């Protein structure tokens, strides 16, 4: 039996229970060149919300009537494709279902399963999340020692790693987050130099200026909206803004206006550069090795929330948008 | 006698006659290390509008009660600074007045006056305008032969040069302009491959897609607002957007919303990069020599409107914003 969460309707704003239907299907058979995967973990990522819309994106919209796409970790249970064998630990974009058909063309990757790493970390700090922080900050942001790195959604799965890598690079790391508890966590546990609670800030621009007395050289953009606008007002000349998503827009049905202060890019000769982590596939090994080393040295900490149970998938996904959690959220749908 | 146009008030939207006061002062005396310049030409640039506001900019706001700043061309009439002598042709940012005090620190540059080039061209195609097109397209935009370059304000002083340099580089050049006449001019006279009249376009996105069947690799951004938003929807992967100004925002008293389609930067891993031409000062010689050569070969044409008379300065400046002219606007305030 294959439990599935089917996209019935394009969500209007925040996804509602009525947009998604639970269905039970037969376990599919892999065709020639395909692999049958037993999904074990679903990665909860804001990007999934974008894939639900029928709008130009970097991947095709999820077709109505099919399971919701998701980055997953699983085991090969039957392989008719070269390079995969039964029992292989694999990760890629499959779907919210117990069993998925995948293939090398779909980007299914075989993970090393002998490193003693908890499986869920392949979806987090040693997976797309950590790699987004690693390549986005180092390759797109290119921070020099002594520069100031500002991060939004700093208690999130990506932002929390970005700030710690910035510290390792010898930068000042400043985070923006949505609660005093999150601010305490990133400064006291993760070593950020300063944190700003945007929900209680009377002036985000002034608070950024105070926390970044030498200006902002790299702003790692996760949020969009007014936080991006405030950051734009605090840039140094030749600042860089790696941009991998804007969570404030994901659930909006009207275009998110702004940034209003876009012209500051000219004033400060700054650069906003979009990036997607699949483009770095050939360098994943380098990134994972470096992140694993930093973790083993105790220089990178991460927070991870593993929710058990397929039936909790949608509720858990929606927690991404209510700001209630910090760190990485995953759902475990089956024991390994 | 020194005729001056004094900024009395910060304009509310489009500058009004009441924001500016005509005043007559004594001709100033240069101090040690300074130069007295007899201004001959005022360059009409949208950027001046930005300098009138008391908002963060790349130069300090024009102080109230002082003459409006402007790129100018003039002659040294008295020098107490090394490197300048009486009669030198000079260009830099001075002000809307007959006589200005300037200095090497203020960026006053000595122009070659023996090339047989009409003086006004030092403010246009062989001055900041042409250099903005040259370095913005080639250095920031980095177009490869065969790529498509889309230009907004394509009949403007910068945009019209951008498209012609794109053609010289072996690119497809597509322009967006505000009248059929301007569209005819850039395609029939300047050699653009296609032109789009944004005022009569039913769908800017569709018209860009039609004119750029292989997508947009470089979008030279002059305008902001809905044109930028439409261009963002038509980018190729790894597209570049050199950004030197956004005229749609200059006269706005409320923040200009957008771009709304900003997230396309992620989808297309594209880059928006602000630049300012003074940063290229050390390479001006290279740019001027190359532009002059292309002009002498007949590969770059330019349009220039020289308005005579100091008293026409403000009216001429406002023409920049009503879309009525193409090419470069300058005011000649005195005979050489």
Short mmCIF file of N, CA and C in Angstrom, two decimals, chain A residues 56 262, chain B residues 148-153 174-177 196 198 201 203-243 245 258-272:
data_model
loop_
_atom_site.label_atom_id
_atom_site.label_comp_id
_atom_site.label_asym_id
_atom_site.label_seq_id
_atom_site.Cartn_x
_atom_site.Cartn_y
_atom_site.Cartn_z
N UNK A 56 5.92 30.50 -13.34
CA UNK A 56 7.25 30.16 -13.84
C UNK A 56 8.19 29.88 -12.66
N UNK A 262 15.43 49.27 -3.81
CA UNK A 262 16.20 48.63 -4.84
C UNK A 262 17.31 49.52 -5.41
N UNK B 148 21.48 37.64 -26.36
CA UNK B 148 20.49 38.69 -26.57
C UNK B 148 20.61 39.74 -25.47
N UNK B 149 20.73 41.00 -25.91
CA UNK B 149 20.80 42.13 -24.98
C UNK B 149 19.52 42.94 -25.11
N UNK B 150 18.79 43.06 -24.02
CA UNK B 150 17.57 43.86 -23.98
C UNK B 150 17.89 45.17 -23.25
N UNK B 151 17.41 46.29 -23.78
CA UNK B 151 17.72 47.61 -23.22
C UNK B 151 16.43 48.38 -23.01
N UNK B 152 16.24 48.92 -21.81
CA UNK B 152 15.10 49.82 -21.61
C UNK B 152 15.56 51.26 -21.83
N UNK B 153 14.59 52.18 -21.98
CA UNK B 153 14.91 53.56 -22.34
C UNK B 153 15.89 53.55 -23.50
N UNK B 174 17.78 44.35 -28.58
CA UNK B 174 16.35 44.65 -28.57
C UNK B 174 16.12 45.81 -27.62
N UNK B 175 15.37 46.81 -28.09
CA UNK B 175 15.15 48.00 -27.28
C UNK B 175 13.70 48.18 -26.89
N UNK B 176 13.48 48.76 -25.72
CA UNK B 176 12.14 49.14 -25.29
C UNK B 176 12.12 50.66 -25.22
N UNK B 177 11.14 51.28 -25.88
CA UNK B 177 11.05 52.74 -25.89
C UNK B 177 9.59 53.16 -25.85
N UNK B 196 10.33 47.56 -29.00
CA UNK B 196 9.01 47.39 -28.41
C UNK B 196 8.56 48.74 -27.86
N UNK B 198 6.53 50.32 -25.34
CA UNK B 198 5.87 49.84 -24.11
C UNK B 198 4.54 50.53 -23.87
N UNK B 201 2.04 48.42 -25.97
CA UNK B 201 2.12 46.96 -25.82
C UNK B 201 0.98 46.45 -24.95
N UNK B 203 0.91 43.29 -23.86
CA UNK B 203 1.59 42.46 -22.86
C UNK B 203 3.09 42.60 -23.08
N UNK B 204 3.71 43.30 -22.18
CA UNK B 204 5.14 43.54 -22.31
C UNK B 204 5.90 42.22 -22.27
N UNK B 205 5.48 41.31 -21.40
CA UNK B 205 6.17 40.01 -21.29
C UNK B 205 6.09 39.28 -22.63
N UNK B 206 4.90 39.24 -23.21
CA UNK B 206 4.77 38.52 -24.50
C UNK B 206 5.56 39.21 -25.60
N UNK B 207 5.56 40.53 -25.59
CA UNK B 207 6.29 41.24 -26.65
C UNK B 207 7.80 41.05 -26.49
N UNK B 208 8.27 40.99 -25.25
CA UNK B 208 9.70 40.73 -25.05
C UNK B 208 10.02 39.31 -25.51
N UNK B 209 9.15 38.37 -25.16
CA UNK B 209 9.40 36.98 -25.57
C UNK B 209 9.45 36.86 -27.09
N UNK B 210 8.56 37.59 -27.76
CA UNK B 210 8.55 37.54 -29.23
C UNK B 210 9.82 38.16 -29.81
N UNK B 211 10.23 39.28 -29.22
CA UNK B 211 11.41 39.99 -29.76
C UNK B 211 12.72 39.31 -29.36
N UNK B 212 12.65 38.49 -28.32
CA UNK B 212 13.84 37.79 -27.82
C UNK B 212 13.55 36.29 -27.80
N UNK B 213 13.43 35.66 -28.98
CA UNK B 213 13.00 34.26 -29.01
C UNK B 213 13.96 33.33 -28.27
N UNK B 214 15.22 33.73 -28.12
CA UNK B 214 16.17 32.87 -27.38
C UNK B 214 16.32 33.34 -25.94
N UNK B 215 15.40 34.18 -25.45
CA UNK B 215 15.48 34.66 -24.07
C UNK B 215 16.43 35.84 -23.94
N UNK B 216 16.47 36.40 -22.74
CA UNK B 216 17.28 37.60 -22.48
C UNK B 216 18.51 37.21 -21.65
N UNK B 217 19.69 37.48 -22.18
CA UNK B 217 20.92 37.16 -21.45
C UNK B 217 21.43 38.36 -20.65
N UNK B 218 21.28 39.55 -21.23
CA UNK B 218 21.66 40.77 -20.52
C UNK B 218 20.49 41.74 -20.64
N UNK B 219 20.01 42.25 -19.51
CA UNK B 219 19.00 43.30 -19.53
C UNK B 219 19.63 44.55 -18.94
N UNK B 220 19.80 45.55 -19.79
CA UNK B 220 20.40 46.81 -19.32
C UNK B 220 19.28 47.68 -18.77
N UNK B 221 19.29 47.85 -17.46
CA UNK B 221 18.16 48.41 -16.72
C UNK B 221 18.30 49.92 -16.51
N UNK B 222 17.38 50.67 -17.08
CA UNK B 222 17.40 52.12 -16.96
C UNK B 222 16.15 52.68 -16.32
N UNK B 223 15.17 51.83 -16.06
CA UNK B 223 13.83 52.35 -15.90
C UNK B 223 13.17 51.93 -14.60
N UNK B 224 13.27 50.69 -14.21
CA UNK B 224 12.57 50.19 -13.03
C UNK B 224 11.11 49.96 -13.31
N UNK B 225 10.33 49.75 -12.24
CA UNK B 225 8.88 49.61 -12.37
C UNK B 225 8.47 48.42 -13.22
N UNK B 226 7.39 48.61 -13.97
CA UNK B 226 6.78 47.46 -14.66
C UNK B 226 7.65 46.93 -15.80
N UNK B 227 8.52 47.76 -16.34
CA UNK B 227 9.37 47.28 -17.43
C UNK B 227 10.42 46.32 -16.87
N UNK B 228 11.01 46.67 -15.74
CA UNK B 228 11.93 45.74 -15.07
C UNK B 228 11.21 44.44 -14.72
N UNK B 229 9.99 44.57 -14.21
CA UNK B 229 9.24 43.37 -13.83
C UNK B 229 9.00 42.45 -15.03
N UNK B 230 8.67 43.06 -16.16
CA UNK B 230 8.45 42.24 -17.37
C UNK B 230 9.75 41.59 -17.82
N UNK B 231 10.82 42.35 -17.78
CA UNK B 231 12.11 41.79 -18.20
C UNK B 231 12.52 40.63 -17.31
N UNK B 232 12.24 40.75 -16.00
CA UNK B 232 12.61 39.68 -15.07
C UNK B 232 11.94 38.36 -15.45
N UNK B 233 10.76 38.44 -16.07
CA UNK B 233 10.04 37.22 -16.44
C UNK B 233 10.60 36.57 -17.70
N UNK B 234 11.56 37.20 -18.35
CA UNK B 234 12.04 36.71 -19.65
C UNK B 234 13.53 36.37 -19.62
N UNK B 235 14.10 36.26 -18.45
CA UNK B 235 15.54 36.04 -18.35
C UNK B 235 15.92 34.61 -18.69
N UNK B 236 17.10 34.47 -19.25
CA UNK B 236 17.72 33.15 -19.35
C UNK B 236 18.46 32.84 -18.05
N UNK B 237 18.76 31.56 -17.87
CA UNK B 237 19.60 31.16 -16.73
C UNK B 237 20.93 31.92 -16.82
N UNK B 238 21.39 32.40 -15.66
CA UNK B 238 22.67 33.12 -15.55
C UNK B 238 22.65 34.47 -16.27
N UNK B 239 21.46 35.07 -16.36
CA UNK B 239 21.36 36.40 -16.96
C UNK B 239 21.97 37.45 -16.05
N UNK B 240 22.38 38.57 -16.67
CA UNK B 240 22.97 39.67 -15.92
C UNK B 240 22.20 40.95 -16.16
N UNK B 241 21.98 41.71 -15.10
CA UNK B 241 21.24 42.97 -15.21
C UNK B 241 22.10 44.10 -14.68
N UNK B 242 22.86 44.78 -15.56
CA UNK B 242 23.56 45.99 -15.12
C UNK B 242 22.52 47.06 -14.80
N UNK B 243 22.72 47.76 -13.71
CA UNK B 243 21.68 48.64 -13.18
C UNK B 243 22.34 49.96 -12.79
N UNK B 245 20.40 53.03 -12.76
CA UNK B 245 19.42 54.05 -12.40
C UNK B 245 18.05 53.55 -12.73
N UNK B 258 8.18 47.41 -5.97
CA UNK B 258 8.72 46.46 -6.91
C UNK B 258 10.21 46.60 -7.05
N UNK B 259 10.85 45.73 -7.81
CA UNK B 259 10.20 44.79 -8.71
C UNK B 259 9.44 43.69 -7.96
N UNK B 260 8.25 43.37 -8.49
CA UNK B 260 7.45 42.31 -7.91
C UNK B 260 8.02 40.93 -8.25
N UNK B 261 8.66 40.86 -9.38
CA UNK B 261 9.10 39.54 -9.88
C UNK B 261 10.56 39.25 -9.54
N UNK B 262 10.96 39.86 -8.45
CA UNK B 262 12.29 39.76 -7.95
C UNK B 262 12.77 38.32 -7.77
N UNK B 263 11.86 37.43 -7.36
CA UNK B 263 12.20 36.02 -7.11
C UNK B 263 12.65 35.33 -8.38
N UNK B 264 12.39 35.91 -9.56
CA UNK B 264 12.91 35.32 -10.78
C UNK B 264 14.44 35.29 -10.78
N UNK B 265 15.05 36.14 -9.97
CA UNK B 265 16.52 36.10 -9.85
C UNK B 265 16.96 34.73 -9.35
N UNK B 266 16.17 34.13 -8.47
CA UNK B 266 16.51 32.79 -7.98
C UNK B 266 16.21 31.76 -9.07
N UNK B 267 15.01 31.86 -9.60
CA UNK B 267 14.60 30.88 -10.62
C UNK B 267 15.63 30.81 -11.73
N UNK B 268 16.17 31.96 -12.13
CA UNK B 268 17.08 32.00 -13.26
C UNK B 268 18.54 32.20 -12.84
N UNK B 269 18.82 32.10 -11.55
CA UNK B 269 20.20 32.28 -11.07
C UNK B 269 20.80 33.52 -11.74
N UNK B 270 20.05 34.60 -11.70
CA UNK B 270 20.47 35.82 -12.38
C UNK B 270 21.04 36.81 -11.38
N UNK B 271 21.63 37.87 -11.90
CA UNK B 271 22.36 38.81 -11.07
C UNK B 271 21.96 40.23 -11.45
N UNK B 272 21.62 41.02 -10.47
CA UNK B 272 21.43 42.46 -10.69
C UNK B 272 22.61 43.16 -10.03
#
